[in-house]
PDB file of N, CA, C and O in Angstrom:
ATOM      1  N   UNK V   1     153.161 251.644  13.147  1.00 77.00           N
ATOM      2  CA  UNK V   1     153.896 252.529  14.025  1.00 77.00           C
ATOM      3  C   UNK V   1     152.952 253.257  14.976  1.00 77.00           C
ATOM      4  O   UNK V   1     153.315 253.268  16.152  1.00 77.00           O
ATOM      5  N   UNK V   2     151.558 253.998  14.613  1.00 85.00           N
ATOM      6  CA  UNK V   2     151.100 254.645  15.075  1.00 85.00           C
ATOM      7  C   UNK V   2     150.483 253.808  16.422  1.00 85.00           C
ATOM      8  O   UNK V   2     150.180 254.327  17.497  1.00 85.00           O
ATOM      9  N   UNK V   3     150.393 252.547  16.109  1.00 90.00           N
ATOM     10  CA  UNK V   3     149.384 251.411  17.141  1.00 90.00           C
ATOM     11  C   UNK V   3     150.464 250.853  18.400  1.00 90.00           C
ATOM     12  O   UNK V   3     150.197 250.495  19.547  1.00 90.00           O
ATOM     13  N   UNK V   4     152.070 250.957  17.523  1.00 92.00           N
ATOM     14  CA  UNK V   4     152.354 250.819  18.382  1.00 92.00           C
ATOM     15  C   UNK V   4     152.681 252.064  19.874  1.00 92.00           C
ATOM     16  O   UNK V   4     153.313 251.972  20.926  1.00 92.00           O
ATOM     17  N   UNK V   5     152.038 252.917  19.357  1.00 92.00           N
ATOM     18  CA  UNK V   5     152.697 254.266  20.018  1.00 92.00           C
ATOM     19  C   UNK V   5     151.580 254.323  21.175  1.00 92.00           C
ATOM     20  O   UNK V   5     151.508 254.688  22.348  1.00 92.00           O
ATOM     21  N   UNK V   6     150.544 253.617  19.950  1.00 94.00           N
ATOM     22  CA  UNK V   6     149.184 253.833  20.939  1.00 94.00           C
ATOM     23  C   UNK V   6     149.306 252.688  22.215  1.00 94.00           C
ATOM     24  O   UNK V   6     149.110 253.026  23.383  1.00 94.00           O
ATOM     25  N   UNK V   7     149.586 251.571  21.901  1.00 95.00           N
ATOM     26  CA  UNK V   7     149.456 250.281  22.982  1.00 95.00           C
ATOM     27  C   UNK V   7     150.398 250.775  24.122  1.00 95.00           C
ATOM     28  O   UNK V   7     150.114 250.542  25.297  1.00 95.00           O
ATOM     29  N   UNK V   8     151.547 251.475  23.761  1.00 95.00           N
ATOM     30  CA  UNK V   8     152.625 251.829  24.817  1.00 95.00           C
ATOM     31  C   UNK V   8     151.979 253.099  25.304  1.00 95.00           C
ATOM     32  O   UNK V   8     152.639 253.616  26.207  1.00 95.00           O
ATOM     33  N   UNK V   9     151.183 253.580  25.066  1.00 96.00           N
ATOM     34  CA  UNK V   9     150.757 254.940  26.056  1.00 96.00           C
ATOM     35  C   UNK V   9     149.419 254.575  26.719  1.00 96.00           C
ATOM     36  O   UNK V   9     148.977 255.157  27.709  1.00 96.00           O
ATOM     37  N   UNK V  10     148.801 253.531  26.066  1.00 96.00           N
ATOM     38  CA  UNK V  10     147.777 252.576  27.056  1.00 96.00           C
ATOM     39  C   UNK V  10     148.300 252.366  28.013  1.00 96.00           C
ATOM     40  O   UNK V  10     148.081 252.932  29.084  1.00 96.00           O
ATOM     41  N   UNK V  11     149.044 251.563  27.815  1.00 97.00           N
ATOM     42  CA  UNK V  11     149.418 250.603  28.582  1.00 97.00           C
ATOM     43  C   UNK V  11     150.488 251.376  30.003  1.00 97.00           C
ATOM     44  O   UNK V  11     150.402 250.947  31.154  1.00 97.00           O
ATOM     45  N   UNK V  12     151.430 252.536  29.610  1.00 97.00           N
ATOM     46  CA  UNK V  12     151.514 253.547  30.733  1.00 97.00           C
ATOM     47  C   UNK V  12     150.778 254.190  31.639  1.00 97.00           C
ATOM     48  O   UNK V  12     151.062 254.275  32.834  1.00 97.00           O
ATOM     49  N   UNK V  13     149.622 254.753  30.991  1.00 97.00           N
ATOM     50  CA  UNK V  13     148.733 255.042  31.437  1.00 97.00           C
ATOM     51  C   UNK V  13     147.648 254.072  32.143  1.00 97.00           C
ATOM     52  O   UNK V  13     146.847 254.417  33.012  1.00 97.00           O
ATOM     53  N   UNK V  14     147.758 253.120  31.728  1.00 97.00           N
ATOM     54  CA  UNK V  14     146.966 252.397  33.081  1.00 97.00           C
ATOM     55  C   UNK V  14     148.115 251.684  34.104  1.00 97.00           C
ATOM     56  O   UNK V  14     147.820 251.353  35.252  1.00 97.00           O
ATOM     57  N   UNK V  15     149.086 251.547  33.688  1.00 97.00           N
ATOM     58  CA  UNK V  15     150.148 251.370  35.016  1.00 97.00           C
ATOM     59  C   UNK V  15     150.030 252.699  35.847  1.00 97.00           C
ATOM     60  O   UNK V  15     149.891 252.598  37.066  1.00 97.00           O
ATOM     61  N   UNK V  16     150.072 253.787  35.331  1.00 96.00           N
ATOM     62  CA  UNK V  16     149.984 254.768  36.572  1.00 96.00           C
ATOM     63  C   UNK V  16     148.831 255.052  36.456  1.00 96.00           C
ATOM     64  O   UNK V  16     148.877 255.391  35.274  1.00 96.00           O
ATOM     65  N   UNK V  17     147.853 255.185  36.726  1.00 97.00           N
ATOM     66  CA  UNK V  17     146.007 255.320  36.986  1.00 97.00           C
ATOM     67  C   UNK V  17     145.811 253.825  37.779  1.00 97.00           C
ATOM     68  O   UNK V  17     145.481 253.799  38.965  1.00 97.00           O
ATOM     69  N   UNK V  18     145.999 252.843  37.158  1.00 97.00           N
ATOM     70  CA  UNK V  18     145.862 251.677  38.561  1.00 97.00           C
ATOM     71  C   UNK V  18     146.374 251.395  39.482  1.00 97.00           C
ATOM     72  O   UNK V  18     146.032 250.585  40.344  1.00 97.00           O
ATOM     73  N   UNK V  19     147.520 252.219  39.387  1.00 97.00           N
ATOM     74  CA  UNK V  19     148.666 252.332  40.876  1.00 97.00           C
ATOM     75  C   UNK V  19     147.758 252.936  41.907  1.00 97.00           C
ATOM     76  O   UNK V  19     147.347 252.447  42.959  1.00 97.00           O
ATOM     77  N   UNK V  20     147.448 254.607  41.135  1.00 97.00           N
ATOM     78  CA  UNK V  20     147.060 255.244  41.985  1.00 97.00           C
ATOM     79  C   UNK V  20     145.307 254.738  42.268  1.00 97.00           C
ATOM     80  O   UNK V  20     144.855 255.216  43.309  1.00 97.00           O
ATOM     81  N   UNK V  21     144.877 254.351  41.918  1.00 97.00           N
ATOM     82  CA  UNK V  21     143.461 253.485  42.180  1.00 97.00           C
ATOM     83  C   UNK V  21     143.425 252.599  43.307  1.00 97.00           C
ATOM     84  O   UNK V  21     142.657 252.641  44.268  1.00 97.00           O
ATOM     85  N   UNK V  22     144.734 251.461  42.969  1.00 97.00           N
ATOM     86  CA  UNK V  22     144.763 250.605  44.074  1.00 97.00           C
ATOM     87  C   UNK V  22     145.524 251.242  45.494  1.00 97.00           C
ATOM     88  O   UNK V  22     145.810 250.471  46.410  1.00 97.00           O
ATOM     89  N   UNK V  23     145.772 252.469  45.573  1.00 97.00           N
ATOM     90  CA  UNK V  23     146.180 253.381  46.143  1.00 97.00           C
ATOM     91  C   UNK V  23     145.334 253.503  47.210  1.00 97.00           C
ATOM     92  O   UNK V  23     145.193 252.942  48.296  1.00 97.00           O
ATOM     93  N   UNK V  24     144.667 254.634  46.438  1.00 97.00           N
ATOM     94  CA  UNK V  24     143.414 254.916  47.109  1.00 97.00           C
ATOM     95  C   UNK V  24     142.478 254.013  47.990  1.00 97.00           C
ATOM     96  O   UNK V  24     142.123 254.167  49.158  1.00 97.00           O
ATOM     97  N   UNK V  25     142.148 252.909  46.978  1.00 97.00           N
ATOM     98  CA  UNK V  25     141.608 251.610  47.455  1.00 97.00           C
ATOM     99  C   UNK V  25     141.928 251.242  49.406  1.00 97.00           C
ATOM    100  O   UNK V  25     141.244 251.156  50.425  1.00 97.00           O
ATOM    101  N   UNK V  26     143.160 251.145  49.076  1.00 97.00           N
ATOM    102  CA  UNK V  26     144.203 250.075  50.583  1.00 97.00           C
ATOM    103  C   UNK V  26     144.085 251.672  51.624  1.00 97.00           C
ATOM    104  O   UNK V  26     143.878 251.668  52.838  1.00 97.00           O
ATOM    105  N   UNK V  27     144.258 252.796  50.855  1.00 97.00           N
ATOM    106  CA  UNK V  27     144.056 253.941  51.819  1.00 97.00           C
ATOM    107  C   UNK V  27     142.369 253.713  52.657  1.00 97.00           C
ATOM    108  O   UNK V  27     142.118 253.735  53.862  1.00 97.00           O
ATOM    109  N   UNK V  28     141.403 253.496  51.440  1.00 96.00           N
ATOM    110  CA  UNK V  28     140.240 254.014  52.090  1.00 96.00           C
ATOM    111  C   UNK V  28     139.667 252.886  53.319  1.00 96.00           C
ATOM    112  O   UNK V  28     138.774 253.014  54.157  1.00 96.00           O
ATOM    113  N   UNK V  29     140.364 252.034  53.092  1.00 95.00           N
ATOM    114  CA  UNK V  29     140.297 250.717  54.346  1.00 95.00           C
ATOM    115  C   UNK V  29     140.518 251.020  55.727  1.00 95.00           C
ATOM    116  O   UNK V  29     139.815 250.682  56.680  1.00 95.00           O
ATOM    117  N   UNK V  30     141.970 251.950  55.734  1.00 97.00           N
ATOM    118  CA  UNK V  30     142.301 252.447  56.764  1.00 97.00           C
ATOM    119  C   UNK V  30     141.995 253.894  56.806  1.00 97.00           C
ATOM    120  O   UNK V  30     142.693 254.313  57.730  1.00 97.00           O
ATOM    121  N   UNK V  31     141.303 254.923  56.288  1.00 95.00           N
ATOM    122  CA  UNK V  31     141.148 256.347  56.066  1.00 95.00           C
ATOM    123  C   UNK V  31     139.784 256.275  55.597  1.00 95.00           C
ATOM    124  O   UNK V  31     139.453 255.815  54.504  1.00 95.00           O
ATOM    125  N   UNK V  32     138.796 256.879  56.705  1.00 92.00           N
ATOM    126  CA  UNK V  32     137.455 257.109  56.165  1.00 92.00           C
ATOM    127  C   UNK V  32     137.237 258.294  55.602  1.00 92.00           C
ATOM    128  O   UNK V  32     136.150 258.628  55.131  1.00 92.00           O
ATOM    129  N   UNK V  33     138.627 259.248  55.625  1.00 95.00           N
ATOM    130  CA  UNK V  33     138.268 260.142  54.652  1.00 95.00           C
ATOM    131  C   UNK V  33     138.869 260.357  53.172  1.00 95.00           C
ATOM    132  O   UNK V  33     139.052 261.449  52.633  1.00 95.00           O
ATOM    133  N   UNK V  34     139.155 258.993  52.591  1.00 95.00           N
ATOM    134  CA  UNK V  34     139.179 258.295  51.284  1.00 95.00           C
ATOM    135  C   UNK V  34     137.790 258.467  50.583  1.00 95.00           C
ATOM    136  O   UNK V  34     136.971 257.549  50.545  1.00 95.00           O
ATOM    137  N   UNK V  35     137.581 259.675  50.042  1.00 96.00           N
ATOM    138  CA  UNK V  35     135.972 259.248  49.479  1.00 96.00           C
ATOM    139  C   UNK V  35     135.655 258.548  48.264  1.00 96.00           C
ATOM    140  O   UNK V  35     136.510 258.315  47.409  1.00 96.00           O
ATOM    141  N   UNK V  36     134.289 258.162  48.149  1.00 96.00           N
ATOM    142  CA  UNK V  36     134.207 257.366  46.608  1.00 96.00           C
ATOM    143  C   UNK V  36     134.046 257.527  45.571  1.00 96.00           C
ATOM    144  O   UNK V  36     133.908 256.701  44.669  1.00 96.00           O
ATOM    145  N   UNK V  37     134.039 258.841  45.542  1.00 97.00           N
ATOM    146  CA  UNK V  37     134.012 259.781  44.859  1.00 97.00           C
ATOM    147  C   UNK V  37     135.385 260.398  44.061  1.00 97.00           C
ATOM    148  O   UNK V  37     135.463 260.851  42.918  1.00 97.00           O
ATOM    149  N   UNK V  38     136.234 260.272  44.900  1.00 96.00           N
ATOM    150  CA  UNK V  38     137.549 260.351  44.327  1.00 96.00           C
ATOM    151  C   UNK V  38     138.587 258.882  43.386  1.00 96.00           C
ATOM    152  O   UNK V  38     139.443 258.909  42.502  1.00 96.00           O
ATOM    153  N   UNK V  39     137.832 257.622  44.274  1.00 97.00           N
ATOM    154  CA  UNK V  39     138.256 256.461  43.210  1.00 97.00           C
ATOM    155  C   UNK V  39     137.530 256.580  42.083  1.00 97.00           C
ATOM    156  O   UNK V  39     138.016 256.544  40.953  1.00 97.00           O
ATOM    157  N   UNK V  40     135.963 256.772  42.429  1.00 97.00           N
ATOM    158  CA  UNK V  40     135.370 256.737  40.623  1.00 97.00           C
ATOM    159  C   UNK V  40     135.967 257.859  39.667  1.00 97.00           C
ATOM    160  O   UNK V  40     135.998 257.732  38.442  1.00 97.00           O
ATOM    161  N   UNK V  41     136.373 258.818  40.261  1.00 97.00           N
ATOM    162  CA  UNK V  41     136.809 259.814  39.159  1.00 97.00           C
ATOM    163  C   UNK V  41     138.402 259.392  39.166  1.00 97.00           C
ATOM    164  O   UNK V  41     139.201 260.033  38.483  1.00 97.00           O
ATOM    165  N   UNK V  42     138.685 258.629  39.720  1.00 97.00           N
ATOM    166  CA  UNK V  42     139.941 257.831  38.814  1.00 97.00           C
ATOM    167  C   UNK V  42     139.597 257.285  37.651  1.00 97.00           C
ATOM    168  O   UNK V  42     139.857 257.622  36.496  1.00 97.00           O
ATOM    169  N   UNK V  43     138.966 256.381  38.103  1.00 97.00           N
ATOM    170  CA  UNK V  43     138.185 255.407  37.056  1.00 97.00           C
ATOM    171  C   UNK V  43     137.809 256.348  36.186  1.00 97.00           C
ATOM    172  O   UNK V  43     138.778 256.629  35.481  1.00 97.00           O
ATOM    173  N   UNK V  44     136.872 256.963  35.903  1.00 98.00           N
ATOM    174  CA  UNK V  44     136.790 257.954  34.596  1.00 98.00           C
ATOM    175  C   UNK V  44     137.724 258.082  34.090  1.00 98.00           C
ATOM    176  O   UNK V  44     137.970 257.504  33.031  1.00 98.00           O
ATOM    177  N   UNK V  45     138.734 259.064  34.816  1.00 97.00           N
ATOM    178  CA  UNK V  45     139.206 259.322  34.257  1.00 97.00           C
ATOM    179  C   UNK V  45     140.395 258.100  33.156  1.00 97.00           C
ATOM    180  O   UNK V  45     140.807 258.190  32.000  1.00 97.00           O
ATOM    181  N   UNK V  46     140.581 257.100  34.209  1.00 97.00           N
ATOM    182  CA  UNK V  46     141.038 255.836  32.796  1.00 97.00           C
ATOM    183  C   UNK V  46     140.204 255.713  31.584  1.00 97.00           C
ATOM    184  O   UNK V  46     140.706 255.385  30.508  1.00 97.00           O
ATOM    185  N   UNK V  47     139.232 255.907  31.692  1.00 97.00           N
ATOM    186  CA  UNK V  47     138.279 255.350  30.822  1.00 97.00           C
ATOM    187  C   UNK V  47     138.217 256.676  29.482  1.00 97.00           C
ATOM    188  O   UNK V  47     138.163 256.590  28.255  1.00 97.00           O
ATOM    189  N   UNK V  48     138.266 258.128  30.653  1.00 97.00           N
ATOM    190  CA  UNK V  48     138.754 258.872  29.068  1.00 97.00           C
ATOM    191  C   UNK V  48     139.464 259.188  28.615  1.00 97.00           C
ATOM    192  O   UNK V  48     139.294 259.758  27.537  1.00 97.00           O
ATOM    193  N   UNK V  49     140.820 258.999  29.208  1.00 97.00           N
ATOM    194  CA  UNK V  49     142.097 258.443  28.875  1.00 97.00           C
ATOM    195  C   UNK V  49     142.279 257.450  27.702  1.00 97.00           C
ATOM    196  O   UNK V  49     142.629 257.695  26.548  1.00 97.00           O
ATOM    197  N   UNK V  50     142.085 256.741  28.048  1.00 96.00           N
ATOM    198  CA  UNK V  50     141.446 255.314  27.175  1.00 96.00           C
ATOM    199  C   UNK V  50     140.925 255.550  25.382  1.00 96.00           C
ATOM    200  O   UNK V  50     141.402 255.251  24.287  1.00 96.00           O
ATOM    201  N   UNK V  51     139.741 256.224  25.864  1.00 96.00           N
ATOM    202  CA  UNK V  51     138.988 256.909  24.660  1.00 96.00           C
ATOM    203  C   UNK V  51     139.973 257.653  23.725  1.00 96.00           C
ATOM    204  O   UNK V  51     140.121 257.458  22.519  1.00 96.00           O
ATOM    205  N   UNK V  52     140.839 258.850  24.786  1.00 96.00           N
ATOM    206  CA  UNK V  52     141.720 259.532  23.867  1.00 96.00           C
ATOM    207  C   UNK V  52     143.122 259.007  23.066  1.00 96.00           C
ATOM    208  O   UNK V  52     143.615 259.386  22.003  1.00 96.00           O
ATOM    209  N   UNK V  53     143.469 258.168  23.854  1.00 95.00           N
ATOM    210  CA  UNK V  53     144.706 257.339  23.318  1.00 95.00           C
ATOM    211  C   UNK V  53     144.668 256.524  22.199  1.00 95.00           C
ATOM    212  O   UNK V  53     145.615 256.273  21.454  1.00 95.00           O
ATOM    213  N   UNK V  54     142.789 255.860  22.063  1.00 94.00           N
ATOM    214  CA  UNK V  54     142.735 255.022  21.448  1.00 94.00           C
ATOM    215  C   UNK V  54     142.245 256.170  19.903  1.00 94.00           C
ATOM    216  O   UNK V  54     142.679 255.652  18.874  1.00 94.00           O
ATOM    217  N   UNK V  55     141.717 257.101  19.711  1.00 93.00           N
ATOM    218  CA  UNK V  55     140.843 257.969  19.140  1.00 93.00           C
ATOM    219  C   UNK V  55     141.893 259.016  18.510  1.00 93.00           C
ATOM    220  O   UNK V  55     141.543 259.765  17.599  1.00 93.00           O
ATOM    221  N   UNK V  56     143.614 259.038  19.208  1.00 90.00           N
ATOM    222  CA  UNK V  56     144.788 259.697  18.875  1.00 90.00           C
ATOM    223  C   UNK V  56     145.174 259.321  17.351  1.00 90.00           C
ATOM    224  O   UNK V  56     144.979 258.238  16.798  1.00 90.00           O
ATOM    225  N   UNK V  57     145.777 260.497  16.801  1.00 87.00           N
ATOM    226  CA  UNK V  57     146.273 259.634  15.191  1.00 87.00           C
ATOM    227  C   UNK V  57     147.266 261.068  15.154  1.00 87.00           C
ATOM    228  O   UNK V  57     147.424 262.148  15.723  1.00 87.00           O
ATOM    229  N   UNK V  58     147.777 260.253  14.087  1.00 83.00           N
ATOM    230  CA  UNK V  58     149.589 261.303  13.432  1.00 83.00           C
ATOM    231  C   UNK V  58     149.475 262.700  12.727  1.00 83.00           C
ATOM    232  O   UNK V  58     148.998 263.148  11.684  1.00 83.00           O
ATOM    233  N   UNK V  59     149.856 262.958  13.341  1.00 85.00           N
ATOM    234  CA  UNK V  59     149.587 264.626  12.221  1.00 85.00           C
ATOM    235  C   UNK V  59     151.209 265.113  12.258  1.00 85.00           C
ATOM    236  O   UNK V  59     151.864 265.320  13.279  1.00 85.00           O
ATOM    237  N   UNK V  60     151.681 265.240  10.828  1.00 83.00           N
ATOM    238  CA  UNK V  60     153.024 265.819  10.336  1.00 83.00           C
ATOM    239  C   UNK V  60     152.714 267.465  11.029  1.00 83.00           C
ATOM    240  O   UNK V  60     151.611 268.011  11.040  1.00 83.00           O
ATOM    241  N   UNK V  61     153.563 267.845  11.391  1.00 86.00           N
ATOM    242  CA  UNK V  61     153.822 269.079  11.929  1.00 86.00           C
ATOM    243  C   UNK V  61     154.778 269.975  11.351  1.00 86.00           C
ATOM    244  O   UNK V  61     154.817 271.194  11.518  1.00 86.00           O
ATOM    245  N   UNK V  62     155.736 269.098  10.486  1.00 88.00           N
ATOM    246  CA  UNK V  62     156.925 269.915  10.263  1.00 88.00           C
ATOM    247  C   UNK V  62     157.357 268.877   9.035  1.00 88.00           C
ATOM    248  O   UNK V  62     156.901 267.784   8.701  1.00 88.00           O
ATOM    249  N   UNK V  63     158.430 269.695   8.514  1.00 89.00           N
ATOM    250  CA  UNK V  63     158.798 268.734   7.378  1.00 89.00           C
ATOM    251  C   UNK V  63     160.488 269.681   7.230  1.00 89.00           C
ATOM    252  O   UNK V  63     160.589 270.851   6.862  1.00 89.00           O
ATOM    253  N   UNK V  64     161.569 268.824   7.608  1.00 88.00           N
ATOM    254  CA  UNK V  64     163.140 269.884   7.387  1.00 88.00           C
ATOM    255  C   UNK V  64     163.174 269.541   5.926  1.00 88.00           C
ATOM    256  O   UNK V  64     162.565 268.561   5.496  1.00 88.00           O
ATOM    257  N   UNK V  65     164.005 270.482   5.020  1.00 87.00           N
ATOM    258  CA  UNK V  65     164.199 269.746   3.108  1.00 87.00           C
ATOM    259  C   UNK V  65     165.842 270.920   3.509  1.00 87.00           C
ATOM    260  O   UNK V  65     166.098 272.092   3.788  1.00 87.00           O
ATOM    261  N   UNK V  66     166.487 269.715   3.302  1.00 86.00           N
ATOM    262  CA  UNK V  66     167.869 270.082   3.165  1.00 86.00           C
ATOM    263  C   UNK V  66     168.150 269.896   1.731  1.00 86.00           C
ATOM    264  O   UNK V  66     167.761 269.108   0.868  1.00 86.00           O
ATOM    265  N   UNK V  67     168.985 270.925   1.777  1.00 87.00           N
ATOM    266  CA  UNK V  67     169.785 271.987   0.260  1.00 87.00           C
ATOM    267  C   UNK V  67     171.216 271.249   0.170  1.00 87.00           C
ATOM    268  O   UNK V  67     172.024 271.484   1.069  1.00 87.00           O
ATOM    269  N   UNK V  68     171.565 270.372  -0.867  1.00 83.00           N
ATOM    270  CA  UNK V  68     172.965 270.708  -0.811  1.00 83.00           C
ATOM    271  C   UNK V  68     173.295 271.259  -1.772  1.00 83.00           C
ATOM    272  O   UNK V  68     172.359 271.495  -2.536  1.00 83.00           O
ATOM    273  N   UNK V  69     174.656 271.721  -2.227  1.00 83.00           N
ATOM    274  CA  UNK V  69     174.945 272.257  -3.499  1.00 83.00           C
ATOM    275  C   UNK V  69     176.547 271.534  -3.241  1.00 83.00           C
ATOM    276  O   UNK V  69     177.235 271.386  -2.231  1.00 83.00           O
ATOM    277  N   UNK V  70     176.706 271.238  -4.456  1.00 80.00           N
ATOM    278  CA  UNK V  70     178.421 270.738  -5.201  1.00 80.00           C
ATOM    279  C   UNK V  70     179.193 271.969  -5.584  1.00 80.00           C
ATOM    280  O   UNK V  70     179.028 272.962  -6.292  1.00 80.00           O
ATOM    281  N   UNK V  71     180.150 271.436  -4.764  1.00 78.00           N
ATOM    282  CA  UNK V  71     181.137 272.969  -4.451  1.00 78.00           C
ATOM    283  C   UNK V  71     182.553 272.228  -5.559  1.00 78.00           C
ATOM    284  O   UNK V  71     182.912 271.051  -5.568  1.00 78.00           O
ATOM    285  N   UNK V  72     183.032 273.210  -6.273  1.00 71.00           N
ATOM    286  CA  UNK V  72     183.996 272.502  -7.676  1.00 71.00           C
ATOM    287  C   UNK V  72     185.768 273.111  -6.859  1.00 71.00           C
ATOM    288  O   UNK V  72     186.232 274.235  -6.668  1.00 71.00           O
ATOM    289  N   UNK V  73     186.134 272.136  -6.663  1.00 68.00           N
ATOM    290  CA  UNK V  73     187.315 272.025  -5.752  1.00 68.00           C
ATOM    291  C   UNK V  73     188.605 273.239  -6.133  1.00 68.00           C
ATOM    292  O   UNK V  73     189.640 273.270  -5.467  1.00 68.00           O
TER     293      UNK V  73
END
């Protein structure tokens, strides 16, 4: 469960980080004030993205304990 939680938030996360990468990219072709500085710190930032998604694990937070009681008609 947990791996799969992880592959689907990879895998979001580099659909939107390579959007905006190849973004930037097709911008800086036509816009010399696209700097390169701003694609590599995309790139980082996938990469520690990456690190954290993969490095993520489950922690219980809460736990409900329902009560019933038998009620005599």
């Amino acid at each position: 469960a947990v791996d799969a939680i992880r592959g689907e938030a990879r895998e979001r996360m580099l659909r939107a980080l390579n959007a905006e990468i190849n973004r930037l990219r097709a911008l800086q072709k036509v816009n010399d004030h696209v700097r390169v500085e701003e694609i590599e710190a995309a790139e980082e930032q996938v990469v520690a993205l990456a690190t954290a998604i993969d490095d993520a694990r489950l922690r219980l937070d809460a736990i409900r304990l329902v009560v019933g009681t038998k009620q005599m008609p």
